[in-house]
Coordinates of C-alpha atoms and ligand atoms in Angstrom, one line a residue:
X1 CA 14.5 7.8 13.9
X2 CA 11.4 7.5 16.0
X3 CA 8.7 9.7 14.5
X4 CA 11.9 11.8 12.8
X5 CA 9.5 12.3 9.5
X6 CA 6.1 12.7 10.7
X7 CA 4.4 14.0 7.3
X8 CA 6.1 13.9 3.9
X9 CA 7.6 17.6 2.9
X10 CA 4.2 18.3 0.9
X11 CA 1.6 16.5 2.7
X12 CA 2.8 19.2 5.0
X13 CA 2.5 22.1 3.2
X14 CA -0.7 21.9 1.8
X15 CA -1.7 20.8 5.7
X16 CA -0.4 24.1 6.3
X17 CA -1.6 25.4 2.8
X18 CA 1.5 27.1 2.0
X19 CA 1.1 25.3 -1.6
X20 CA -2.8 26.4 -2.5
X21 CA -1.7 29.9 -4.1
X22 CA 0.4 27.9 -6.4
X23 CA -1.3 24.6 -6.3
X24 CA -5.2 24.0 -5.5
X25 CA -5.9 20.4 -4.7
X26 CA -9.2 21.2 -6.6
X27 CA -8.5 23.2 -10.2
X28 CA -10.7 21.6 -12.2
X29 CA -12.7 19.2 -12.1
X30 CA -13.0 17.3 -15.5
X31 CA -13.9 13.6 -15.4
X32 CA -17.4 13.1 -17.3
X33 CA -19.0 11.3 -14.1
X34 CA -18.1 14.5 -12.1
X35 CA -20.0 17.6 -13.0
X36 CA -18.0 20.5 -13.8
X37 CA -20.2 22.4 -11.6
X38 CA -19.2 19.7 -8.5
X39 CA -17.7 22.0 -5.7
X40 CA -15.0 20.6 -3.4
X41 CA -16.6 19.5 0.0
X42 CA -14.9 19.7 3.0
X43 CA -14.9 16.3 4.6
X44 CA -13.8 17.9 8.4
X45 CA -17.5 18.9 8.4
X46 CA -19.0 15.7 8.2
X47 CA -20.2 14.4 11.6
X48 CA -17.8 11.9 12.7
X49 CA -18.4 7.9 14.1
X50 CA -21.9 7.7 13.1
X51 CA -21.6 4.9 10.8
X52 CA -20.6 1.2 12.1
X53 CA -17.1 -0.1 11.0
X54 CA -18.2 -2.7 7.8
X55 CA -16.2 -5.5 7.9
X56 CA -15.2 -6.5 3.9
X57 CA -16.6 -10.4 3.3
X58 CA -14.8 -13.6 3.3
X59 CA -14.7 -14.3 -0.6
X60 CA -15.9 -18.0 -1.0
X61 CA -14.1 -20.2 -4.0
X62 CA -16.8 -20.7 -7.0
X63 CA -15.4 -24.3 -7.8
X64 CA -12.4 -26.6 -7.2
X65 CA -10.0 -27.2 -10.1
X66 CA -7.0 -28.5 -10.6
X67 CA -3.8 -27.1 -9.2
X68 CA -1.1 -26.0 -12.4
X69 CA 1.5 -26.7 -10.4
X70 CA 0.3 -30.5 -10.0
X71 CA -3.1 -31.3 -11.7
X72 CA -3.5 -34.5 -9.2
X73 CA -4.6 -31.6 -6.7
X74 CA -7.6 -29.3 -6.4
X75 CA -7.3 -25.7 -5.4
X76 CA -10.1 -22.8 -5.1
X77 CA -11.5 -20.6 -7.6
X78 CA -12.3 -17.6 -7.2
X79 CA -14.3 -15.4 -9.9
X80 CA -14.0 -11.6 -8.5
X81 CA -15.0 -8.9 -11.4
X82 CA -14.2 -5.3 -11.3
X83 CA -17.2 -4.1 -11.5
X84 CA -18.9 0.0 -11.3
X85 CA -20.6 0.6 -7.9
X86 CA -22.2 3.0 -5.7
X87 CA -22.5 3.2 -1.8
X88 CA -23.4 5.4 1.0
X89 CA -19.7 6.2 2.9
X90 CA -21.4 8.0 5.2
X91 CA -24.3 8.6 7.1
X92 CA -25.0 12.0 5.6
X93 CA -23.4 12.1 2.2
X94 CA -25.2 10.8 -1.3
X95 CA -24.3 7.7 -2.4
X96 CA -21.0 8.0 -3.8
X97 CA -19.7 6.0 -7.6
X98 CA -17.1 3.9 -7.1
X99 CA -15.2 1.0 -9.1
X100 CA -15.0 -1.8 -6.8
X101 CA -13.9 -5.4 -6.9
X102 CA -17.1 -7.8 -6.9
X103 CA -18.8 -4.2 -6.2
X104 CA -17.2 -3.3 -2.8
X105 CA -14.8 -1.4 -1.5
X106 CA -12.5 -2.4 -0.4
X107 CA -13.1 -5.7 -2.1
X108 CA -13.8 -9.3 -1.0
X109 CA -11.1 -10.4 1.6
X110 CA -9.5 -13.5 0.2
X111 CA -8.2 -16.3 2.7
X112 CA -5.7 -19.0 1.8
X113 CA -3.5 -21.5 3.9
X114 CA 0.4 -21.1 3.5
X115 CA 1.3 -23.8 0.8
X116 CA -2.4 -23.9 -0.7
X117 CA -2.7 -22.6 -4.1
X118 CA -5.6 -20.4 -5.2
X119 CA -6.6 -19.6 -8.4
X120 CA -8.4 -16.0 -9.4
X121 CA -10.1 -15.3 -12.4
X122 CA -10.0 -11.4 -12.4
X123 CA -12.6 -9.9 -15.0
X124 CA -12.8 -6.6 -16.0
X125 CA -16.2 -5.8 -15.9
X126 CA -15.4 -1.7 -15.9
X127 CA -17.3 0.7 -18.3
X128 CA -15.6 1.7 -21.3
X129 CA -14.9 5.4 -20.0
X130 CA -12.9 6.4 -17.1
X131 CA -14.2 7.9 -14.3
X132 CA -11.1 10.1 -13.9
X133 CA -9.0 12.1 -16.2
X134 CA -6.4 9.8 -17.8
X135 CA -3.1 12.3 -17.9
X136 CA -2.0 10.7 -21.9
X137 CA 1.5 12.1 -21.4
X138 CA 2.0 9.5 -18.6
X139 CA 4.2 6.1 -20.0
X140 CA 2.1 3.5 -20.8
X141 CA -1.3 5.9 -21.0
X142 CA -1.0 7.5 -24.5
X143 CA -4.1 8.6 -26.2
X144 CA -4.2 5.0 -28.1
X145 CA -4.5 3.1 -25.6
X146 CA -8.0 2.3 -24.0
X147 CA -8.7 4.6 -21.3
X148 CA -10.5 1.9 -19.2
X149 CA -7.6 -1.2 -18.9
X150 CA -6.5 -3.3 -15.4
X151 CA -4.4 -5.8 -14.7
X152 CA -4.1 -7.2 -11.0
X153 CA -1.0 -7.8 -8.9
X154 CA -1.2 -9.3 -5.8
X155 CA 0.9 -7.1 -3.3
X156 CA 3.3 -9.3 -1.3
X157 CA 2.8 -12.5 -2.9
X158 CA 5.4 -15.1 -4.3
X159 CA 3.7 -16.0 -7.6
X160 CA 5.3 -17.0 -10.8
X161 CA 6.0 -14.0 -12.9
X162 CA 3.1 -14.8 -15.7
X163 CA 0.7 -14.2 -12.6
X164 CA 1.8 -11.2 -10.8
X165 CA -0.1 -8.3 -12.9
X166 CA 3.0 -6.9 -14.9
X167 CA 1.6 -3.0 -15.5
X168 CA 1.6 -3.8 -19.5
X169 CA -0.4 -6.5 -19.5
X170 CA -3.6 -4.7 -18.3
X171 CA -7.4 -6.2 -20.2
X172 CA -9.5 -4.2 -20.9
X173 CA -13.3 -4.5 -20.3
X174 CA -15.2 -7.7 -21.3
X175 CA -11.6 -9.7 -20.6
X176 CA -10.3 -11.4 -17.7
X177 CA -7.2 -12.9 -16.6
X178 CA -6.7 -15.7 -14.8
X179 CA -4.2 -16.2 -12.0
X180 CA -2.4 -18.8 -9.9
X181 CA -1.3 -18.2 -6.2
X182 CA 1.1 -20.8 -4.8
X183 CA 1.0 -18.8 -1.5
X184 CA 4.0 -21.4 -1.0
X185 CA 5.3 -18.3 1.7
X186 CA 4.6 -17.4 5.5
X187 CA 0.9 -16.5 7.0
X188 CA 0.7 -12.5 5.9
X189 CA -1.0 -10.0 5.5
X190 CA -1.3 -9.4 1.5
X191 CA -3.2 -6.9 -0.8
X192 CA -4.3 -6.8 -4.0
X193 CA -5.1 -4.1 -6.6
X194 CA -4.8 -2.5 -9.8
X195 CA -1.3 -2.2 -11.6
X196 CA -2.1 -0.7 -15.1
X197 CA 0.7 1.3 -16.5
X198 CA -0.1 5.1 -16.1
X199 CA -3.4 5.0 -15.0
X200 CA -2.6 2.7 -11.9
X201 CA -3.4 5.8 -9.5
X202 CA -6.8 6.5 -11.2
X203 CA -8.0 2.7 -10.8
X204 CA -6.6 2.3 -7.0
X205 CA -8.3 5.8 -6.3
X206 CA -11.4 4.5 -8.1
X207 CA -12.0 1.4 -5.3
X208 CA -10.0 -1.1 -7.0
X209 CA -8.3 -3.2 -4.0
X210 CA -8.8 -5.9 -1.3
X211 CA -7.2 -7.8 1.1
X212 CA -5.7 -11.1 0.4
X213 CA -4.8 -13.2 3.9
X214 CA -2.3 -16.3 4.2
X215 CA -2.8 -18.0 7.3
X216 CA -0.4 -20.9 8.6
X217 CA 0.4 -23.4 11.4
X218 CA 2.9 -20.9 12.9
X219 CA 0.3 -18.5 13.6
X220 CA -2.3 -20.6 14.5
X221 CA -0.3 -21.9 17.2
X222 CA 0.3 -18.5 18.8
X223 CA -3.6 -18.0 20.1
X224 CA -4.4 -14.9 18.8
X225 CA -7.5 -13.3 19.1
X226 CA -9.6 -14.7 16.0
X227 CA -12.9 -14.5 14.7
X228 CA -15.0 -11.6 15.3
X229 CA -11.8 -10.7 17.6
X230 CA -9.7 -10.3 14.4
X231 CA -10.5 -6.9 12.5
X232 CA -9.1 -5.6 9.4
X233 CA -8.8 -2.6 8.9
X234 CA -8.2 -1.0 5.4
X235 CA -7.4 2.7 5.3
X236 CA -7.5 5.0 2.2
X237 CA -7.6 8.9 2.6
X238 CA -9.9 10.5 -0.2
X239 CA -11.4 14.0 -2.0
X240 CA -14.9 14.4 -2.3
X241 CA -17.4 16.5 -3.8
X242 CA -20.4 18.1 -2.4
X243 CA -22.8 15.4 -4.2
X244 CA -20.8 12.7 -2.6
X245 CA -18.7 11.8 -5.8
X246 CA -14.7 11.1 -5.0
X247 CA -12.3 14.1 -6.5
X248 CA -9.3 13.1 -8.3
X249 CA -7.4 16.6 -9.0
X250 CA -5.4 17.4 -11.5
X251 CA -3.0 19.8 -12.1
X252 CA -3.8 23.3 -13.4
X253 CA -2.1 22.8 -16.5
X254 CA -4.6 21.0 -18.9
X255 CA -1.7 20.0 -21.4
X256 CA -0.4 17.8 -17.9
X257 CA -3.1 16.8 -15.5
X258 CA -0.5 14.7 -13.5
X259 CA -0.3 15.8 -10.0
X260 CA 2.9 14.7 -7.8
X261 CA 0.3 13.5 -4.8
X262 CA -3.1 13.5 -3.6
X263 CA -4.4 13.9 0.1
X264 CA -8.0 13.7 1.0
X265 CA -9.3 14.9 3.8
X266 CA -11.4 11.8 4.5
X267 CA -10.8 8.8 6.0
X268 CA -12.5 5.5 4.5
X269 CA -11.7 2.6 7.1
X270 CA -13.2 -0.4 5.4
X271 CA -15.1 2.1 3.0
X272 CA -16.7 4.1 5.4
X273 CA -15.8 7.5 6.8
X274 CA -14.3 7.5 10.3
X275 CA -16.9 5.0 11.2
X276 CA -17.4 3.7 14.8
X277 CA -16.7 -0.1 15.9
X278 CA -18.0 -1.9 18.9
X279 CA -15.3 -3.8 21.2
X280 CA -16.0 -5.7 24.4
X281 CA -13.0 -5.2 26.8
X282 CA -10.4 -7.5 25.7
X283 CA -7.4 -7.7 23.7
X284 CA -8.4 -7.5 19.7
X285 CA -6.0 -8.6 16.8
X286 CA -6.2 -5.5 13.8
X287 CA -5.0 -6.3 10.7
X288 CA -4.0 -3.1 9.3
X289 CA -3.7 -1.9 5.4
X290 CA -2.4 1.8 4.3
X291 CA -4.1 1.6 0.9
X292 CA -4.0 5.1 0.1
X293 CA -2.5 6.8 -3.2
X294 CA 0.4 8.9 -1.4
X295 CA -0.6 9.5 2.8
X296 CA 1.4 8.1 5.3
X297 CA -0.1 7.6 8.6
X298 CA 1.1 8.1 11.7
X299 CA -1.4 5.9 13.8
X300 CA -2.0 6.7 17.7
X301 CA -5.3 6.3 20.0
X302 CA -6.9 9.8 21.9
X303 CA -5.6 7.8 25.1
X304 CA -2.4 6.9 24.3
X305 CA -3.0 3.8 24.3
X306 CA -0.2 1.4 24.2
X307 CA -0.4 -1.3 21.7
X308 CA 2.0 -4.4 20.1
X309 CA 3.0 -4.8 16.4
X310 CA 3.1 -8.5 16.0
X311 CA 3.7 -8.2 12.1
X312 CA 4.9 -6.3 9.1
X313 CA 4.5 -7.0 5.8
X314 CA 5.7 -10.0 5.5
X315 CA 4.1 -11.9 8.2
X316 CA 4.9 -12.0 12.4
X317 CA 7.6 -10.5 14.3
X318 CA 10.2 -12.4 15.9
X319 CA 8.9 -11.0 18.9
X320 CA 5.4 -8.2 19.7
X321 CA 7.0 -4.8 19.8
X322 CA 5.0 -2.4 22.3
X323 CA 4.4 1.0 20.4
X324 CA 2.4 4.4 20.8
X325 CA 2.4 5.3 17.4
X326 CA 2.6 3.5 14.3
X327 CA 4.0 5.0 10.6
X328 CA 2.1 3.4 7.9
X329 CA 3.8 4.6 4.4
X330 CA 1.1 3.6 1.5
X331 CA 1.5 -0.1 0.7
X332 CA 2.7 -0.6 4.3
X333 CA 0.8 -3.4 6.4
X334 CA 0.9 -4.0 9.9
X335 CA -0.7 -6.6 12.7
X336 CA -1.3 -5.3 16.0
X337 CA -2.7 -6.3 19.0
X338 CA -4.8 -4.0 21.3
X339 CA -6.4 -4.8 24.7
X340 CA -9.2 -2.8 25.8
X341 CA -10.1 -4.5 28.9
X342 CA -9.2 -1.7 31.2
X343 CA -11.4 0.7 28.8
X344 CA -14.9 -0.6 29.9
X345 CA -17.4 1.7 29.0
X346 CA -15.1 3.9 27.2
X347 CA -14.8 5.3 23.9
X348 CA -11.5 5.4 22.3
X349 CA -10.5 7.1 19.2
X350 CA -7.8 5.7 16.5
X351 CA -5.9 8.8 15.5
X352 CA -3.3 9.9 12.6
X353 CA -1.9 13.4 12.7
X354 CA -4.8 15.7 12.1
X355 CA -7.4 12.9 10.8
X356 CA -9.9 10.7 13.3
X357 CA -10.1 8.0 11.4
X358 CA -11.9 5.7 13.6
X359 CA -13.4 5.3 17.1
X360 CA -13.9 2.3 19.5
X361 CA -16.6 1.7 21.6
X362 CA -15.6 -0.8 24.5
X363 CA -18.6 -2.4 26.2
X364 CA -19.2 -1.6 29.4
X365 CA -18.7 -4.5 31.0
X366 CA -17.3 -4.9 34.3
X367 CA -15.2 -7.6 35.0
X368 CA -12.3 -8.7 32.6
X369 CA -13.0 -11.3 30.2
X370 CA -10.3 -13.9 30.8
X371 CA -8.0 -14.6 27.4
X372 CA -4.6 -16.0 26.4
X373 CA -1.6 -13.8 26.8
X374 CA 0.3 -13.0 23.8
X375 CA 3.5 -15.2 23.6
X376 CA 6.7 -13.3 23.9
X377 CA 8.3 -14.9 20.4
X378 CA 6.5 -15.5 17.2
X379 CA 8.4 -16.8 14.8
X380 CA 12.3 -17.2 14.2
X381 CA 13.3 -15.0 12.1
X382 CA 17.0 -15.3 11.1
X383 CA 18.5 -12.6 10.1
X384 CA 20.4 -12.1 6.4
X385 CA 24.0 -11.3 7.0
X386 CA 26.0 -9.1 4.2
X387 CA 28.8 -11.2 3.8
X388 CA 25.4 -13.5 1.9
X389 CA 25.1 -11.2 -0.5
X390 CA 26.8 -11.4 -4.0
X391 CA 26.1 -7.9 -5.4
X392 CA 25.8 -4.2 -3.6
X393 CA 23.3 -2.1 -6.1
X394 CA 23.0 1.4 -5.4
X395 CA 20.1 2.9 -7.1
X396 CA 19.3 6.6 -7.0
X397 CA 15.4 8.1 -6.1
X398 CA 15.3 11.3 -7.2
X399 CA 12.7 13.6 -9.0
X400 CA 13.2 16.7 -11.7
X401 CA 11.0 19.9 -10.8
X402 CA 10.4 22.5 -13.5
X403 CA 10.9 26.4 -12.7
X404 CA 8.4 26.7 -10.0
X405 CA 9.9 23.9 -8.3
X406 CA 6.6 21.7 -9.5
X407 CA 8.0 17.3 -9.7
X408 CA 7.7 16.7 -13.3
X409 CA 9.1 13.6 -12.9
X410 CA 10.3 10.5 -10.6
X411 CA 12.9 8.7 -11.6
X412 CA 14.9 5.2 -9.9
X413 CA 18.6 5.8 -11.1
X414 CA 17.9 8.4 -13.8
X415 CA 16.1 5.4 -15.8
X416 CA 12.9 5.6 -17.6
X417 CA 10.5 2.5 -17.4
X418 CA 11.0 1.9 -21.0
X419 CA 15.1 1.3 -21.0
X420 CA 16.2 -1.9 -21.2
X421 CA 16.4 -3.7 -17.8
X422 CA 19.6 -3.0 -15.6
X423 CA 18.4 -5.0 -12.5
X424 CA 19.4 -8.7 -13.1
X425 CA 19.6 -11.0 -10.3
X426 CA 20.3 -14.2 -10.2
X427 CA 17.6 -16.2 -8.9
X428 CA 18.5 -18.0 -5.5
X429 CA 20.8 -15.2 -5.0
X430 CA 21.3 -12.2 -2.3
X431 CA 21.8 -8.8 -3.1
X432 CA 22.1 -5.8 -1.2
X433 CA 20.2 -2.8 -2.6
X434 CA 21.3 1.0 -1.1
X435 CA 18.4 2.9 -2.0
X436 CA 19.7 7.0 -2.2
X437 CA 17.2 9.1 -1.8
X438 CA 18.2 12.3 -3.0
X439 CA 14.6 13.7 -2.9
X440 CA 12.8 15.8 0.3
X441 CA 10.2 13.4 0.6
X442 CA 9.9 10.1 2.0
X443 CA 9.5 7.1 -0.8
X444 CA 7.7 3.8 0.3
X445 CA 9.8 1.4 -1.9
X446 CA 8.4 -2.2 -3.1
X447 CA 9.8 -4.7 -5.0
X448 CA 7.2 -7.7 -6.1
X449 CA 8.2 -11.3 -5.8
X450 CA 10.4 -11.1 -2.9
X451 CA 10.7 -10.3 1.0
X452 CA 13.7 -8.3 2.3
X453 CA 15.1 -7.0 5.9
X454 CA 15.8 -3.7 6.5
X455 CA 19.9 -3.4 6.7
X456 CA 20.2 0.2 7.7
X457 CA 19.6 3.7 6.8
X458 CA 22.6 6.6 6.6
X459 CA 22.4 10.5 6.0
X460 CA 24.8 11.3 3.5
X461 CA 26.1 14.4 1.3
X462 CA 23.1 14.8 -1.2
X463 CA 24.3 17.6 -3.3
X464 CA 27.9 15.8 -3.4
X465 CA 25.9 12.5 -5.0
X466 CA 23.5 13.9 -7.6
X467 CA 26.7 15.9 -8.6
X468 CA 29.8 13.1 -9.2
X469 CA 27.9 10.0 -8.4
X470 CA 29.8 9.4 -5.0
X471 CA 28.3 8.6 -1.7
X472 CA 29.8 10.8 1.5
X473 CA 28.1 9.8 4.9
X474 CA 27.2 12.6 6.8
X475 CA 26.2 10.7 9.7
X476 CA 26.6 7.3 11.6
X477 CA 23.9 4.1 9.9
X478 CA 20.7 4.3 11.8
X479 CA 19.5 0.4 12.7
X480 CA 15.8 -0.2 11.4
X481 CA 13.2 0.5 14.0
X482 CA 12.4 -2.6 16.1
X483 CA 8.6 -3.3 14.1
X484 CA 11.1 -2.7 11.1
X485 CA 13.2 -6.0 12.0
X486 CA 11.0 -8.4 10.4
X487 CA 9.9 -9.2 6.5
X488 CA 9.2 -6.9 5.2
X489 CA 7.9 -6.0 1.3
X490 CA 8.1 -2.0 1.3
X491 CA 10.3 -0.1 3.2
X492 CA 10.6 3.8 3.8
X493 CA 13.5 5.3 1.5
X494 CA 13.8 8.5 4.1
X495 CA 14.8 11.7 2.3
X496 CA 18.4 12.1 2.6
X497 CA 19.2 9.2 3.5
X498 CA 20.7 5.4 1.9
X499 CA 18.7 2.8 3.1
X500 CA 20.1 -0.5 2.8
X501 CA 18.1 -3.5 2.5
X502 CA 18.9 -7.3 1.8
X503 CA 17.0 -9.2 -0.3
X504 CA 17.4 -12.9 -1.4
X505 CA 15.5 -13.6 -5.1
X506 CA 14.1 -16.8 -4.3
X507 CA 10.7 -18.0 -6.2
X508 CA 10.8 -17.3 -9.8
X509 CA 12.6 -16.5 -12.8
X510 CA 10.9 -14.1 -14.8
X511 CA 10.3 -10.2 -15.3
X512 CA 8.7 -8.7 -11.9
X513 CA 8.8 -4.7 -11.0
X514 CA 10.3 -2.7 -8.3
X515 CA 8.4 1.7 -7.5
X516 CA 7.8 3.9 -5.4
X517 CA 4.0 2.5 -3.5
X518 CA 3.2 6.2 -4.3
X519 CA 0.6 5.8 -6.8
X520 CA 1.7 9.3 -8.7
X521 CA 5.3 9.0 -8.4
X522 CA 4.5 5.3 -9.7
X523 CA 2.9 6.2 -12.6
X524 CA 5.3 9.0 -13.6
X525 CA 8.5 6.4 -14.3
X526 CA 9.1 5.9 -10.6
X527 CA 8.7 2.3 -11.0
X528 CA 11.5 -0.1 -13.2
X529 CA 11.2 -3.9 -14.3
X530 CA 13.8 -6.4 -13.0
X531 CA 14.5 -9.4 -14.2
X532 CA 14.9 -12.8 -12.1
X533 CA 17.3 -14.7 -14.3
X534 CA 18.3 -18.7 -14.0
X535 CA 21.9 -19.6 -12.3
X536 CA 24.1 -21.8 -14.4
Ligands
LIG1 CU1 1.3 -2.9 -4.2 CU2 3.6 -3.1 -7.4 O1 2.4 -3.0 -5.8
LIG2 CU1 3.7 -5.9 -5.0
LIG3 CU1 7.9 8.2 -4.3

């Protein structure tokens, strides 16, 4: 399986630009904060590592108030507002507009300790007028609705179902909405970010997420490099224009701006481009975020480094898992630890296919600076046997092209968002859900509320399937990679393949969703409610 699907099938071709007599990335440009006359710039020009890595600030709580969950306790709260922005991404490019979370991007990092609530007041503080093109054919994004809505979810998080930013119940500006995090779940490495129904892509592409970190005794225990030691690092590939201004492109058809993905050929690691980041020579916990709309990276350093995952998702490893390259689908998180004590004095560069997207500069320092090894386990993480699970669901990924073999559409099991719910479980339950990919392309699959492991994943007969509905293996199941053996939140649906995850519904009853983390296939019906219902 290792490295089997570097790129997704059209990430590759318009790397290779077999799509751009057919499909431009840059048609037309058509948002009103982008002139018409804006021409595409080409980011591989821009001089790289000349602007320091930012690291996004430690969010502190406005006030204490009582917990909902037991008023005799107080918890944080936080005020963050969406907010229009501008900043310089890089050292030689215009200040560029953005849409940002308390005005930065990525947003404020939030910090909570396992089992200690939080509560967020999310206010929409966005201008009435989008920034990008709203595409009003899209679900949920119809001419009457406001152009300008968001609603927050909180990506990874076990919350009670009124707090997790369902896509319909997006505010628009001059609201807010106020939210409750039990964080009553292992130390992770969560994410928040706009969920509004057909217009998610826009906001997320706009600025609009952050990182949200639980932290626990587990953890705390194991020594890890902390403090200044600890980096995150929040990726997000972009478009820009020759003023500095982001692209979003649409299609060339003005009657459908949708396009089936977006790749920019820019880097923003903590919102700058392929900036630069000082190390000393010593081993360095990164807390990595693939926030992008639809680019999976494929993370290496220049030197071939060799580094450990210690987490996924869902929080540590049972054990660190030494690696060369790492596949981030979007959505994806991952915690690794890198020592660069034999690199004194050398500069190292953080690579992903084609793209640079950062560079470290180890201080020259010549002797090693003495630190705490990295335990050999983590955490025990038991795995979830099938004989635990109750119900098998096998739920179809495909997508409908038109004549020029264009996507028009994304569907999970041939089901629009609007028909009525089929996924059910019971909560406390296990279920097992084979997800068939009968697409070319690789689909990052999430469900909200819950944590899963990674079963398996099987070639099988795709033609056969989309046909009569009936699965024929065409080759032997494929265990999950060994960084893939953990909790994890999104997995990688591989094109032509089932893959098999387990998933126990524990937390809430309520409605919660379950998409593709690629923002355009999510907001064109590639996402589905489910419904957490009470045993009896
Ligand atoms: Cu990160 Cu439903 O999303
Ligand atoms: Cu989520
Ligand atoms: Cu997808």
């Amino acid at each position: 399986m290792k490295n089997k699907f570097p790129m997704n099938r059209r990430e590759f071709l318009y790397t290779t630009g077999a799509l751009t007599a057919a499909f431009s990335p840059f048609p037309r440009l058509l948002a009103e904060s982008t002139p018409s006359t804006a021409r595409p710039l080409d980011a591989t020009t821009l001089a790289k590592f000349v602007d320091t890595l930012p690291i996004p600030e430690v969010l502190k709580p406005k006030d204490f108030r009582p917990s909902p969950q037991d008023p005799s306790v107080k918890v944080p709260y936080y005020h963050v507002a969406m907010h229009p922005a501008e900043a310089k991404l890089h050292r030689d490019l215009k200040p560029t507009r953005f849409w940002g979370f308390n005005s930065a991007l990525p947003g404020p990092t939030i910090e909570a300790g396992s089992g200690q609530g939080a509560i967020v007041e999310w206010a929409n503080e966005l201008p009435s007028s989008h920034m990008f093109s709203v595409d009003n054919n899209l679900e949920g994004a119809e001419a009457d609705k406001p152009s300008v809505r968001a609603v927050v979810h909180l990506h990874g998080a076990r919350v009670p179902a009124e707090s997790d930013g369902y896509p319909e119940h997006w505010f628009v500006p001059g609201k807010s909405s106020v939210c409750f995090y039990p964080n009553n779940q292992d130390a992770a490495t969560l994410w928040y970010h706009d969920h509004a129904m057909g217009i998610n892509r826009l906001n997320v592409y706009a600025g609009l997420f952050g990182l949200f970190l639980i932290r626990d005794t587990v953890e705390d225990g194991l020594g890890l490099p902390s403090g200044k030691f600890e980096i995150p690092l929040v990726l997000c590939d972009r478009l820009f224009d020759q003023d500095g201004q982001f692209i979003y492109p649409v299609s060339p058809d003005p009657k459908k701006l949708w396009v089936p993905e977006v790749f920019g050929d820019a880097v923003l690691v903590n919102g700058k481009i392929s900036p630069y980041c000082e190390v000393e020579p010593r081993p360095y916990r990164l807390r990595i975020l693939n926030a992008s709309n639809g680019r999976f990276f494929h993370l290496a350093f220049s030197n071939q480094l060799e580094f450990q995952q210690i987490g996924s998702d869902q929080g540590l490893l049972a054990a660190p898992v030494t690696m060369k390259m790492l596949t981030l689908a979007p959505g994806e998180r991952a915690d690794v630890i890198v020592d660069f004590s034999r690199y004194s004095g050398e500069k190292i560069e953080l690579k992903s296919d084609h793209l640079t997207p950062l560079q470290f500069r180890v201080a020259a320092i010549p002797y090693a600076i003495a630190t705490r090894a990295i335990p050999k386990t983590l955490r025990t993480i038991v795995r979830t046997t099938e004989s635990e699970a109750s119900k098998t669901r096998e739920l179809l990924l495909e997508e409908t092209v038109d004549a020029a073999d264009n996507p028009t559409l994304m569907l999970l099991n041939r089901t629009r968002w609007m028909a009525p719910v089929t996924e059910k479980p019971t909560l406390g339950s296990t279920e097992i859900w084979s997800l068939v990919n009968g697409t070319e392309d690789s689909h990052p699959i999430h469900l909200h509320l819950v944590r899963f492991q990674v079963l398996d994943r099987q070639n099988f007969y795709v033609m056969n399937y989309l046909r009569k509905r009936e699965l024929k293996f065409t080759g032997p199941p494929v265990p999950p990679e060994a960084n893939e053996m953990g909790w994890k939140d999104t997995v990688r649906a591989e094109p032509g393949m089932v893959t098999r995850i387990i998933v126990r519904f524990d937390g809430y009853v309520g409605r919660y969703v379950w998409h593709c983390h690629i923002l355009e296939h999510e907001d064109n019906e590639m996402m589905r409610p489910f419904d957490v219902i009470a045993a009896r």
